[in-house]
Coordinates of C-alpha atoms in Angstrom, one line a residue:
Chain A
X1 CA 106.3 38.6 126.2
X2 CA 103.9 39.2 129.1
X3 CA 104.6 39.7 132.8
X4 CA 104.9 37.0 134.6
X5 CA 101.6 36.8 136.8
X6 CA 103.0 35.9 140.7
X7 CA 100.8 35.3 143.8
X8 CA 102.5 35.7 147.0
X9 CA 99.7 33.4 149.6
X10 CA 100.4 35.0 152.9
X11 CA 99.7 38.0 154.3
X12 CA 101.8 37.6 157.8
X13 CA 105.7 39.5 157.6
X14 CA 107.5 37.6 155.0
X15 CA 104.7 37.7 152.7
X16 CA 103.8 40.9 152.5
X17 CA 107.5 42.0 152.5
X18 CA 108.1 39.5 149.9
X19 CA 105.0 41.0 147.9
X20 CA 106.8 44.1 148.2
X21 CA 110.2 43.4 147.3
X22 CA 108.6 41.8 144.3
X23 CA 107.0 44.6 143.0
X24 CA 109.8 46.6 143.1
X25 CA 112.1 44.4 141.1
X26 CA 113.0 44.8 137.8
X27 CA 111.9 43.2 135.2
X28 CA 108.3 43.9 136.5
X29 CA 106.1 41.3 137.2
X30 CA 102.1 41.2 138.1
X31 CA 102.2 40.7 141.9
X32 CA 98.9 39.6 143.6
X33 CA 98.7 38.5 147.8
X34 CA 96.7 36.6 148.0
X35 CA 95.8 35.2 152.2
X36 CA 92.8 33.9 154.0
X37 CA 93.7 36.3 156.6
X38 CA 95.3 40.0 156.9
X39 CA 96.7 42.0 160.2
X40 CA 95.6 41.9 163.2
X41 CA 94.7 38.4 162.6
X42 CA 97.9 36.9 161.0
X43 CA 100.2 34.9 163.3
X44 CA 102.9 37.7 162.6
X45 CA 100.5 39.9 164.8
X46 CA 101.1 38.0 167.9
X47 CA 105.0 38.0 167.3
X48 CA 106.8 40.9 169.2
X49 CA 109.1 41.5 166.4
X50 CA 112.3 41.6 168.0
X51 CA 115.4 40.7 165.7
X52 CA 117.1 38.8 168.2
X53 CA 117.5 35.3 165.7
X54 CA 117.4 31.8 166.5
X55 CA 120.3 29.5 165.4
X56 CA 118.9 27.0 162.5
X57 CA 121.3 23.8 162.9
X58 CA 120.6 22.9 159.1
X59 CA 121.8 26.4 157.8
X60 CA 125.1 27.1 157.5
X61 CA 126.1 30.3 160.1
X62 CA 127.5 32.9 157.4
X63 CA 124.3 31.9 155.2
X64 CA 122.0 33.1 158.5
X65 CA 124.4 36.1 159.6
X66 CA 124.0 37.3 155.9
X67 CA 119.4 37.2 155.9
X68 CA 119.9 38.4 159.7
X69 CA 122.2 41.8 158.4
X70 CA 120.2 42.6 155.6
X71 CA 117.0 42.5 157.6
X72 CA 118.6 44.3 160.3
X73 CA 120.0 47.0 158.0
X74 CA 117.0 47.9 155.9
X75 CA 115.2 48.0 159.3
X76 CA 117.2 50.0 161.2
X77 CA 117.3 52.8 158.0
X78 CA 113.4 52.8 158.7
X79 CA 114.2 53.1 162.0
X80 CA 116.4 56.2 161.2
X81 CA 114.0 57.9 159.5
X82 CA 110.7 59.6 159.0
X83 CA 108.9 56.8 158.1
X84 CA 109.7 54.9 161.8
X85 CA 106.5 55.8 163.9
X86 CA 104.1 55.0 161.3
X87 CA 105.7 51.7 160.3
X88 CA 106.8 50.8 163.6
X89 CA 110.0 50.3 163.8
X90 CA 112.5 51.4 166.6
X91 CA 115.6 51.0 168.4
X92 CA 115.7 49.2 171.9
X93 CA 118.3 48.2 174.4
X94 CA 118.5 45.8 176.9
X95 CA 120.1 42.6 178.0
X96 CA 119.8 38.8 177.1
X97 CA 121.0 37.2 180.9
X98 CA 121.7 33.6 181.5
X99 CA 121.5 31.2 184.7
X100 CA 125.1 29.6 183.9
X101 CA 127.3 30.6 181.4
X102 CA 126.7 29.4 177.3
X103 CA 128.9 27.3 175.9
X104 CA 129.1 29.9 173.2
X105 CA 130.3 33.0 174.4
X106 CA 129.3 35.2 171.5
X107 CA 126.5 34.5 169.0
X108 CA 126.9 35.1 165.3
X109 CA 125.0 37.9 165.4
X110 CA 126.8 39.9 168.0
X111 CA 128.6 42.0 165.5
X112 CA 125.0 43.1 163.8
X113 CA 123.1 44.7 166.6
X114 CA 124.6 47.8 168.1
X115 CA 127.0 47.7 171.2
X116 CA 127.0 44.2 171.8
X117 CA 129.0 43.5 175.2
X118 CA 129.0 41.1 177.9
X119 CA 127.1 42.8 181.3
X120 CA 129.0 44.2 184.1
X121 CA 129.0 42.4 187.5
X122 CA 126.7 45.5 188.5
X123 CA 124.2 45.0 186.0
X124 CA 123.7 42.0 186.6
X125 CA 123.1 42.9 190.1
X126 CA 119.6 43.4 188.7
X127 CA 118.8 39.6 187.9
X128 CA 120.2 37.6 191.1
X129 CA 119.0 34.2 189.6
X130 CA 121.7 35.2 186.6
X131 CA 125.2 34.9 186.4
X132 CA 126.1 35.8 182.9
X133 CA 124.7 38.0 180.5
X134 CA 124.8 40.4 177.3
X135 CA 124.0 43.7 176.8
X136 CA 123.0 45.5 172.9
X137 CA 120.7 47.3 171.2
X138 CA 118.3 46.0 168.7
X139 CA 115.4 46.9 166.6
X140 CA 111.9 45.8 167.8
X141 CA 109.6 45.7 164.7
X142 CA 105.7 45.9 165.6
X143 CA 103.9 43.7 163.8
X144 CA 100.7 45.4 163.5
X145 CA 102.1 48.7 162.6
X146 CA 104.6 47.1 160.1
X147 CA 102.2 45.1 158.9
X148 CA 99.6 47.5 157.9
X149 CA 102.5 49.9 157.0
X150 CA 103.5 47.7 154.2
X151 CA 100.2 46.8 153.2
X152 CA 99.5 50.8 152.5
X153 CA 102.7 50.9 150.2
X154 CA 101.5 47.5 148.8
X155 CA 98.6 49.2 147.7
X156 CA 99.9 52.4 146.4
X157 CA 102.5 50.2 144.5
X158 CA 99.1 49.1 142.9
X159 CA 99.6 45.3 144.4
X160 CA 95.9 44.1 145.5
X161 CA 95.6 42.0 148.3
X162 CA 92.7 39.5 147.6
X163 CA 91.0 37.8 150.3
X164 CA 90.7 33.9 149.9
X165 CA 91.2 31.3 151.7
X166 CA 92.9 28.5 149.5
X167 CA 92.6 24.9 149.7
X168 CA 95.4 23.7 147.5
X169 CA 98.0 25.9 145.6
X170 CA 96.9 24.8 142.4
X171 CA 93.9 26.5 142.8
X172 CA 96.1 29.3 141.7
X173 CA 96.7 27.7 138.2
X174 CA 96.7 29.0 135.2
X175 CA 95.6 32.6 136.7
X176 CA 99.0 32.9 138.0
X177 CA 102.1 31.5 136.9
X178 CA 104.5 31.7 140.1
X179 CA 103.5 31.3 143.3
X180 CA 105.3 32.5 146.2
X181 CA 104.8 30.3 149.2
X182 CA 104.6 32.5 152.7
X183 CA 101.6 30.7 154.1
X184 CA 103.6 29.7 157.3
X185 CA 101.6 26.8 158.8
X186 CA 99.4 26.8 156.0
X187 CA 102.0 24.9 153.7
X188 CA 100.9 21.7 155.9
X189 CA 97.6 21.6 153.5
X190 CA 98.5 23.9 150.9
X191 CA 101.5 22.7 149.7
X192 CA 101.7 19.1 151.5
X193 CA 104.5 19.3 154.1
X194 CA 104.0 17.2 156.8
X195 CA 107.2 18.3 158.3
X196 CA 105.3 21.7 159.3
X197 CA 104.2 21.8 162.7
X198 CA 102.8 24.3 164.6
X199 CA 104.9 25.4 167.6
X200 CA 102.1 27.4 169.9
X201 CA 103.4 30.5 171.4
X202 CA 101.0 32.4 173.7
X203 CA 102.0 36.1 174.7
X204 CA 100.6 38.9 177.3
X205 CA 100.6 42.4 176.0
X206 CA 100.6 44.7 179.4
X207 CA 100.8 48.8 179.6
X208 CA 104.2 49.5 181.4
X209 CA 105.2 52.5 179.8
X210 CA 108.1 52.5 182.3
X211 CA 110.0 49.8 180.8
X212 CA 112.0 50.9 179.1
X213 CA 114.5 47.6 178.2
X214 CA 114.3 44.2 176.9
X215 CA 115.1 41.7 178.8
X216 CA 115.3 38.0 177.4
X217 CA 116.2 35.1 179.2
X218 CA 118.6 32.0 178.1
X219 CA 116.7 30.5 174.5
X220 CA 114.2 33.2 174.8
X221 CA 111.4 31.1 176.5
X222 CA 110.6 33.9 179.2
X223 CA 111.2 37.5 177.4
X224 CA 109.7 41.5 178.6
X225 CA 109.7 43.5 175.1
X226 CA 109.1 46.9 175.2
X227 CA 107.1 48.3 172.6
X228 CA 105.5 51.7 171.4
X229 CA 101.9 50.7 173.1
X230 CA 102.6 48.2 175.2
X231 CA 105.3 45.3 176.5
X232 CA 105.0 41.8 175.2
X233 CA 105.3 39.3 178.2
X234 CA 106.5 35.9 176.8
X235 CA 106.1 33.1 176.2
X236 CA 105.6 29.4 175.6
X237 CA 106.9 26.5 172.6
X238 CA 104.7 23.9 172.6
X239 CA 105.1 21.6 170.1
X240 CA 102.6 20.3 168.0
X241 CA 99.8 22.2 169.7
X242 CA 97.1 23.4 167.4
X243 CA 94.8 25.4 170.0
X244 CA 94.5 29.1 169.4
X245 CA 92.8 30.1 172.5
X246 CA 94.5 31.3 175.3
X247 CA 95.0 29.2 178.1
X248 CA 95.0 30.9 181.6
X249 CA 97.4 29.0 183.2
X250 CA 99.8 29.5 180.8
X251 CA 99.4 33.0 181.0
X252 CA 99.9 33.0 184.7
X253 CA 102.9 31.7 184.3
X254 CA 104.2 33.5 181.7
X255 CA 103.1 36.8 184.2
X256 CA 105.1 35.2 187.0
X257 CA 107.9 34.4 185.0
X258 CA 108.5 37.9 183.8
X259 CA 107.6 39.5 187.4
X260 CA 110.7 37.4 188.6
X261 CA 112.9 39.2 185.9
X262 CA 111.4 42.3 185.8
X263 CA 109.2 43.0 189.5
X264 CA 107.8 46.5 188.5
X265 CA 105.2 44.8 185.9
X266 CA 102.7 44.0 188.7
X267 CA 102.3 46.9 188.5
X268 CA 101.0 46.8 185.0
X269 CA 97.6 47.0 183.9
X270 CA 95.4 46.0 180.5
X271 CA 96.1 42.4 180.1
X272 CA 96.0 41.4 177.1
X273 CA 96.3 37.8 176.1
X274 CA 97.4 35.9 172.3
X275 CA 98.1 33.1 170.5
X276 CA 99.6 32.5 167.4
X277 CA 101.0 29.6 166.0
X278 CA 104.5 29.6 164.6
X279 CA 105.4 27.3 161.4
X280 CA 108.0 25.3 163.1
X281 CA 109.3 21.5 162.5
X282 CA 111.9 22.2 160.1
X283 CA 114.1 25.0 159.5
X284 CA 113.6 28.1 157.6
X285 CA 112.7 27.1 153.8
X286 CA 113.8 29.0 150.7
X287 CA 113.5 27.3 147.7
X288 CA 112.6 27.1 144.2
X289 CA 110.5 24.0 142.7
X290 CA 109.0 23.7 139.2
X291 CA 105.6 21.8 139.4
X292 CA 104.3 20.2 137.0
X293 CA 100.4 18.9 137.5
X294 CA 97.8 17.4 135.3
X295 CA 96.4 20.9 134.2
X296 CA 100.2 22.3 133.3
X297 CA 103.0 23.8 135.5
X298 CA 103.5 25.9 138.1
Chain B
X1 CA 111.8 69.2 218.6
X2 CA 110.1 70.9 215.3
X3 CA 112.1 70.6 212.5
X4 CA 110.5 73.2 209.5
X5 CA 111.2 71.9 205.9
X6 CA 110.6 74.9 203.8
X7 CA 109.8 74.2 199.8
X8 CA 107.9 70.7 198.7
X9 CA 109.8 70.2 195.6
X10 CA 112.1 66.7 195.6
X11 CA 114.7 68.3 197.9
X12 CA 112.4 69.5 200.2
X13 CA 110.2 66.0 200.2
X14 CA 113.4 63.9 200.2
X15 CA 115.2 66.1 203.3
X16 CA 111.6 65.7 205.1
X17 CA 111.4 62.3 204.6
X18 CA 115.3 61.5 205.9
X19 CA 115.0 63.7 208.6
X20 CA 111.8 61.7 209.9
X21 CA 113.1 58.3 209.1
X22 CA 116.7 58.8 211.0
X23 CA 115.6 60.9 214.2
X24 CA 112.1 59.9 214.7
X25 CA 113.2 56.7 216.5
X26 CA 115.6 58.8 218.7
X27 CA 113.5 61.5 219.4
X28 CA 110.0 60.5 219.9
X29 CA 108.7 64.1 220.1
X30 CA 110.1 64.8 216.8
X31 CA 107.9 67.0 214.7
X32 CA 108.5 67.8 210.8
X33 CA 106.5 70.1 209.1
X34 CA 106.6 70.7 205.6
X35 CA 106.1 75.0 204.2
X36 CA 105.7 75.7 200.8
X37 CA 103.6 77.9 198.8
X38 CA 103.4 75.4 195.8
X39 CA 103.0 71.5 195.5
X40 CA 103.1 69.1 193.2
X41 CA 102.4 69.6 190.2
X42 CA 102.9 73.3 190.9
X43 CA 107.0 72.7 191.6
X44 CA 110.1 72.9 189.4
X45 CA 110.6 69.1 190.1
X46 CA 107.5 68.7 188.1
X47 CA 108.9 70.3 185.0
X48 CA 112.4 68.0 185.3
X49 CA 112.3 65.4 183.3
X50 CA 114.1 63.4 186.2
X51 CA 116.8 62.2 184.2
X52 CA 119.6 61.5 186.9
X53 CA 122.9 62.7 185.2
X54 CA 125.6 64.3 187.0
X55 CA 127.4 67.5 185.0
X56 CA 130.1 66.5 182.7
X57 CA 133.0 68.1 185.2
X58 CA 133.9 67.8 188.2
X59 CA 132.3 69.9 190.6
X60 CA 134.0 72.5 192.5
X61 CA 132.9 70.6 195.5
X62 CA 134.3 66.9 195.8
X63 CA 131.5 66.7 198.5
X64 CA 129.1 66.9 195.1
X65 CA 130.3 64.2 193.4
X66 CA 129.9 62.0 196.5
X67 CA 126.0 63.2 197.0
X68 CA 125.8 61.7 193.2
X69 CA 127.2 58.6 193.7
X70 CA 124.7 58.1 196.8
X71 CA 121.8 59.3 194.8
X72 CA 122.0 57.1 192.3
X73 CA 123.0 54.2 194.7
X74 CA 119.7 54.9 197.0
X75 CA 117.6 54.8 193.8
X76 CA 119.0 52.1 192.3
X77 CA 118.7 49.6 195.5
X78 CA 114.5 50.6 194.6
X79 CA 114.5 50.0 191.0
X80 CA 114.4 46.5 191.7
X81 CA 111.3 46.7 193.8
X82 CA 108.1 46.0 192.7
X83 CA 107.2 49.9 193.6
X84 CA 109.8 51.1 191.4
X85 CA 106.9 52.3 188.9
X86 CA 104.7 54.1 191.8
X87 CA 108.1 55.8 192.9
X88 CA 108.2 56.9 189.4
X89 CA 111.7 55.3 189.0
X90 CA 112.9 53.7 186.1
X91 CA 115.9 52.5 184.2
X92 CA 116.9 54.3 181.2
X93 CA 119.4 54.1 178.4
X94 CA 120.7 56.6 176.1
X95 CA 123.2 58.7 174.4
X96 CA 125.3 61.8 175.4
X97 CA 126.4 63.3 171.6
X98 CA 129.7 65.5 171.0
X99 CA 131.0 67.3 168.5
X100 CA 134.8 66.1 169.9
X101 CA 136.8 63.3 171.7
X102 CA 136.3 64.5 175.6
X103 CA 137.8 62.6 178.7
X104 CA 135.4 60.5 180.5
X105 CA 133.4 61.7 182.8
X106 CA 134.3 61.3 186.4
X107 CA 130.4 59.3 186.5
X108 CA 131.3 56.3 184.7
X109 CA 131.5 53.8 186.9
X110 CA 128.4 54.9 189.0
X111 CA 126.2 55.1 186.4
X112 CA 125.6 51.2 184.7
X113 CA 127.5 50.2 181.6
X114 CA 129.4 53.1 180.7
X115 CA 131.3 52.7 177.0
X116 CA 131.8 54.7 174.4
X117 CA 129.6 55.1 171.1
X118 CA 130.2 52.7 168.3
X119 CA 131.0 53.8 164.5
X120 CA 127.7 52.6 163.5
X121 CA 125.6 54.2 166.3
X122 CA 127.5 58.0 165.7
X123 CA 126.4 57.0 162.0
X124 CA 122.2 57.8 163.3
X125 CA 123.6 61.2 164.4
X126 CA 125.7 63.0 161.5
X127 CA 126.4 66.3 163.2
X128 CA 128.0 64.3 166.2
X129 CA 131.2 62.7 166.2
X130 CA 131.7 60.9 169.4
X131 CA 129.5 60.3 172.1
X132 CA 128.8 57.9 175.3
X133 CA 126.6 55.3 176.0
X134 CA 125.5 54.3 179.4
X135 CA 121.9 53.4 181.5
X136 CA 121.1 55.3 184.3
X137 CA 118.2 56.3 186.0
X138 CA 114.9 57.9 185.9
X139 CA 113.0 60.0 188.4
X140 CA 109.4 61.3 186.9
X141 CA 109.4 64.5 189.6
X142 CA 105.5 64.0 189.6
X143 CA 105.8 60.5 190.2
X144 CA 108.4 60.5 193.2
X145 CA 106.6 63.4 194.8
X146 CA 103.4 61.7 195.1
X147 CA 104.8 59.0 197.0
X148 CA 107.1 60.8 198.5
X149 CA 104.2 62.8 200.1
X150 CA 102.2 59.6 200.5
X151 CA 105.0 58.0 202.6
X152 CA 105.1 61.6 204.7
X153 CA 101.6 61.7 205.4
X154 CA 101.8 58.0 207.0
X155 CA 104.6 59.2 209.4
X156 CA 102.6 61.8 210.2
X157 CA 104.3 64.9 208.6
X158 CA 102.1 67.7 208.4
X159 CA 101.9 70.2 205.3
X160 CA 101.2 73.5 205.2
X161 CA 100.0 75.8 202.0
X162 CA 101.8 79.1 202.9
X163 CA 104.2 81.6 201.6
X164 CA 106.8 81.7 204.2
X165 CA 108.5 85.3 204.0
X166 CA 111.4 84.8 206.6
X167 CA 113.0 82.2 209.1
X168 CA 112.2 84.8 211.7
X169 CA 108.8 83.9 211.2
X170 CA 109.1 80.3 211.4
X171 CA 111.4 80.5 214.7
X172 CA 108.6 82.7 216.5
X173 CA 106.0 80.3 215.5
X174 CA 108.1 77.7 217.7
X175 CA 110.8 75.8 215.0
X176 CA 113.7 74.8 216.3
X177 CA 115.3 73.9 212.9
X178 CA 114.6 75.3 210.1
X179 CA 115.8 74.2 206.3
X180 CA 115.4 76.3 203.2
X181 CA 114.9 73.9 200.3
X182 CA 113.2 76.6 198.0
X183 CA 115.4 76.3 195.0
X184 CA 115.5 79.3 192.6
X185 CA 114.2 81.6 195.4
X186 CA 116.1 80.4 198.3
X187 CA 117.9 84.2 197.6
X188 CA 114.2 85.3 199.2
X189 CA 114.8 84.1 202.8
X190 CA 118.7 84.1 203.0
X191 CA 121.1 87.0 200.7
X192 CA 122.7 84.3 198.1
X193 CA 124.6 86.9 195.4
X194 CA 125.6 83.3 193.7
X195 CA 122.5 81.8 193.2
X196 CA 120.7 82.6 189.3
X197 CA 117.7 81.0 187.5
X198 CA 118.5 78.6 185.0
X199 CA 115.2 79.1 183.1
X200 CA 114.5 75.6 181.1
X201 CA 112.0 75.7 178.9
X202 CA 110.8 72.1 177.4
X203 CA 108.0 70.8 175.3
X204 CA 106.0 67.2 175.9
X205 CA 105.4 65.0 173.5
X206 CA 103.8 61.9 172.8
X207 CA 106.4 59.3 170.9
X208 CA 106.3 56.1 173.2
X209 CA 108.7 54.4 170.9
X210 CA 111.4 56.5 171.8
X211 CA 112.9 54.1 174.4
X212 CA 116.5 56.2 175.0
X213 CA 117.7 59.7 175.9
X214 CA 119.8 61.7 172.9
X215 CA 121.8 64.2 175.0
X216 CA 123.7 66.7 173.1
X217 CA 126.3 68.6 174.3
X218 CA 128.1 71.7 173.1
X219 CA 131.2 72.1 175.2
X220 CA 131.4 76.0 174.5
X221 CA 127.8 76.8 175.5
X222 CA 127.5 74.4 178.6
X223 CA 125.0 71.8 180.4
X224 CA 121.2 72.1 178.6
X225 CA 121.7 74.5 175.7
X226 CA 121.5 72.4 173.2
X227 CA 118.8 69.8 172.0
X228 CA 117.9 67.2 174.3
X229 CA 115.2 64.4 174.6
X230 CA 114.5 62.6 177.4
X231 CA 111.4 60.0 177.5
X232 CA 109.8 60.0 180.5
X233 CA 106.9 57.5 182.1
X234 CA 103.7 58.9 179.9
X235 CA 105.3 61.9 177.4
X236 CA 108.3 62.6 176.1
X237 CA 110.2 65.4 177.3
X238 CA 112.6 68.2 174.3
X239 CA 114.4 70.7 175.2
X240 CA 114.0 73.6 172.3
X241 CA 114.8 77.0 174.0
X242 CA 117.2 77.4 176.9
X243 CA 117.2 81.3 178.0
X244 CA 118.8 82.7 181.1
X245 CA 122.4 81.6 182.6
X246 CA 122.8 78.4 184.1
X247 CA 123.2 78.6 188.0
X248 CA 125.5 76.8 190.1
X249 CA 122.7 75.3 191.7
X250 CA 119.9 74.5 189.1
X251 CA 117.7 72.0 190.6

């Protein structure tokens, strides 16, 4: 009986975490990445990494709460150890604050991150536009680091990483006989769902070593997070935009919006601007199908 | 009316700084001059990491815990200014460790979110079995001393590179008040059979995704003699080796 032969397409976080987890299950299978593009250039790059989740209306809650604690989990024990610098993972507090109070008091992930409480009238002394507001401490996963951390272990796990740019998924028939699906926006050609849609996010990446706190505001449109090398100054959603480039107005904006919440960045220098284009439309997708085309299945 | 600030470390700075701002408007001829035979980043300020925390108890004086509060207050009304960074102020967040259940401290409510650590947070530090969690602030003593000089110089404050040996010699050179802010060696000018050194010896390290401050404490062997970290602005700041008794009045 031979190994079955999988290609994970994608190279951004879930793909090479999914290559990974792959080649260490057992029974083994022949796991080959195969992405048109690797870090810095994947759109996981651009993200800041912070596991603060979004609420998917089509999934049910306990389903989320359970892929939110097992990410958060096996992140934090990198966080806790050695390995934390080089894969670039840490711990990082701060405080989500809101201009009128939710309707939902506490989100389903409260009980995940560490030290979840509602603000003090005193902290939130520090954001006067803000009435209400949560403090915790979360994990901020860098996407660069972690991505090129897990693509050195994918390689000593003997897992090659083939650079190709596909046109179709069947183009991986009959070389491979599972194919694991992480091409993010690149399912809208490769696999044929229309219902993918780019949501354009564009970022600023400033040196503000004094920062030492998230801060995030409502939904998350306007955010200040903290990393190792520099602070992530975000952001925008728009909808059905495919342009990659950075737009300067935008990123004025974004600057002025985080200067409101936190007044110290204009003090920050190296500007750095990004774009990257998230896989939106639908909610998050994890499923099996068996294929079956002209030349055989899939 | 000459007012002699002896020592250029923060408390010599800061009282320069208040002096001028409170009395210069009220007394046009004041003059404040600043002594010191070292300046930044020659002073012990420079070595603190800046990491505004009040002692665990209560200080003999009740007048102390009061100066704390007001501190932290004063500092805290500039964190929210755009200068914060040039001040070299910051908010920071962290953890005091314990090896037992202690009261808390009298600090709580001045310092910002105060509570107690969670099961899962003692859980990253296994030799620790309670601890605190609160944010407070930050002073990088390089930071705050460069603008503190900065905002001196604008008023007008002179400074002066010199070893003073006694308030004798200040008084015949024409001040009128004189204030001894030389830390550790205030003994030299004025017999203080109290004051010790509390040598602190730290390393500086780079590890910029260190974003808190991991306090331990050993309640048998007192304040700083045991492992702390402390990230600071540019380096990280570790405590490793703590010699020398710890004075009443450490800086």
């Amino acid at each position: 009986m031979h190994q079955p032969r999988v290609a994970v397409v994608g190279a951004g976080v879930v793909g090479l975490s999914t290559a990974l987890c792959l080649s260490r299950l057992g029974p083994p299978c022949a796991v080959t990445v195969v992405a048109d593009k690797v870090t810095p250039h994947t759109t996981s790059d651009v993200a800041a990494g912070m596991l603060i989740p979004h609420t998917y209306p089509d999934i049910p809650i306990p389903k989320q709460k359970q892929w939110f604690r097992e990410t958060f989990d096996h992140l934090f024990a990198i966080a806790n150890s050695a390995e934390a610098e080089d894969a670039g993972v840490h711990l990082v507090s701060g405080w989500q604050i809101f201009r009128s109070v939710p309707t939902e008091e506490v989100p389903f992930w409260a009980d995940v991150v560490l030290g979840f409480r509602r603000m003090t009238e005193a902290e939130l002394k520090k954001f006067p536009q803000h009435v209400f507001g949560y403090a915790f401490t979360t994990l901020k996963c860098e996407s660069s680091t972690y991505l090129s951390w897990l693509e050195k272990r994918l390689r000593a796990s003997g897992v090659p990483i083939l650079s190709r740019r596909l046109g179709d998924l069947w183009e991986l028939h009959p070389a491979f006989d599972v194919v694991v699906n992480c091409s993010g926006l690149g399912s809208r050609q490769l696999a044929g769902d229309a219902e993918v849609l780019p949501v354009r996010g564009q970022v600023l990446r400033v040196r503000a070593p004094w920062v030492k706190h998230f801060i995030r505001e409502g939904a998350g449109l306007t955010y200040v997070y903290p990393g190792a090398s520099d602070v992530v100054l975000g952001g925008t959603r728009q909808e059905g935009d495919w342009n990659l480039s950075p737009d300067a107005e935008a990123s004025r904006d974004i600057f002025s919006r985080c200067c409101a919440l936190e007044p110290s960045l204009r003090g920050a220098a190296g500007l750095r601007e990004q774009v990257g284009l998230r896989p939106g439309g639908r909610g998050v997708r994890l499923q099996a199908e068996r294929v079956r085309g002209a030349a055989g299945t899939l | 009316m000459r007012v002699v600030v002896i020592g250029a470390g923060v408390i010599g700075l800061s009282t320069a700084l208040c002096i001028h701002e409170r009395y210069q408007s009220v007394l046009p001829s004041l003059d404040v001059r600043v002594y010191a035979d070292r300046f930044t980043p020659l002073t012990t300020t420079d070595v603190a990491a800046g990491l505004c925390q009040a002692y665990l108890s209560d200080p003999s004086n009740p007048q102390e815990a009061h100066w704390n509060q007001q501190t932290f207050d004063y500092l805290l009304s500039h964190i929210h200014s755009p200068n914060a960074a040039s001040m070299g102020l910051a908010l920071i967040s962290g953890y005091n460790l314990f090896h037992e259940t202690i009261p808390d401290p009298s600090w709580k409510d001045a310092v910002l979110g105060f509570r107690r650590l969670t099961r899962r947070e003692l859980d990253m530090f296994p030799n620790y079995s309670y601890g605190w969690f609160n944010t407070s602030l930050i002073v990088e003593g390089r930071r705050y001393l460069e603008w503190l000089t900065k905002r001196l110089t604008e008023r007008g404050v002179k400074f002066f590179q010199q070893k003073v040996e006694s308030f004798e010699e200040m008084a015949r050179g024409g001040a009128d008040v004189i204030i001894n802010c030389t830390g550790v060696w205030a003994g030299a000018l004025q017999p203080d059979p109290l004051l010790k050194p509390g040598r602190g010896q730290i390393i500086k390290v780079d590890a910029p995704w260190m974003k808190h401050f991991i306090i331990t404490h050993d309640l048998a062997k007192g304040i700083y003699q045991t492992p702390y970290i402390i990230p600071g602005m540019q380096k990280l700041l570790l405590n490793l080796l703590v010699s020398g008794q710890f004075a009443p009045r450490f800086g």
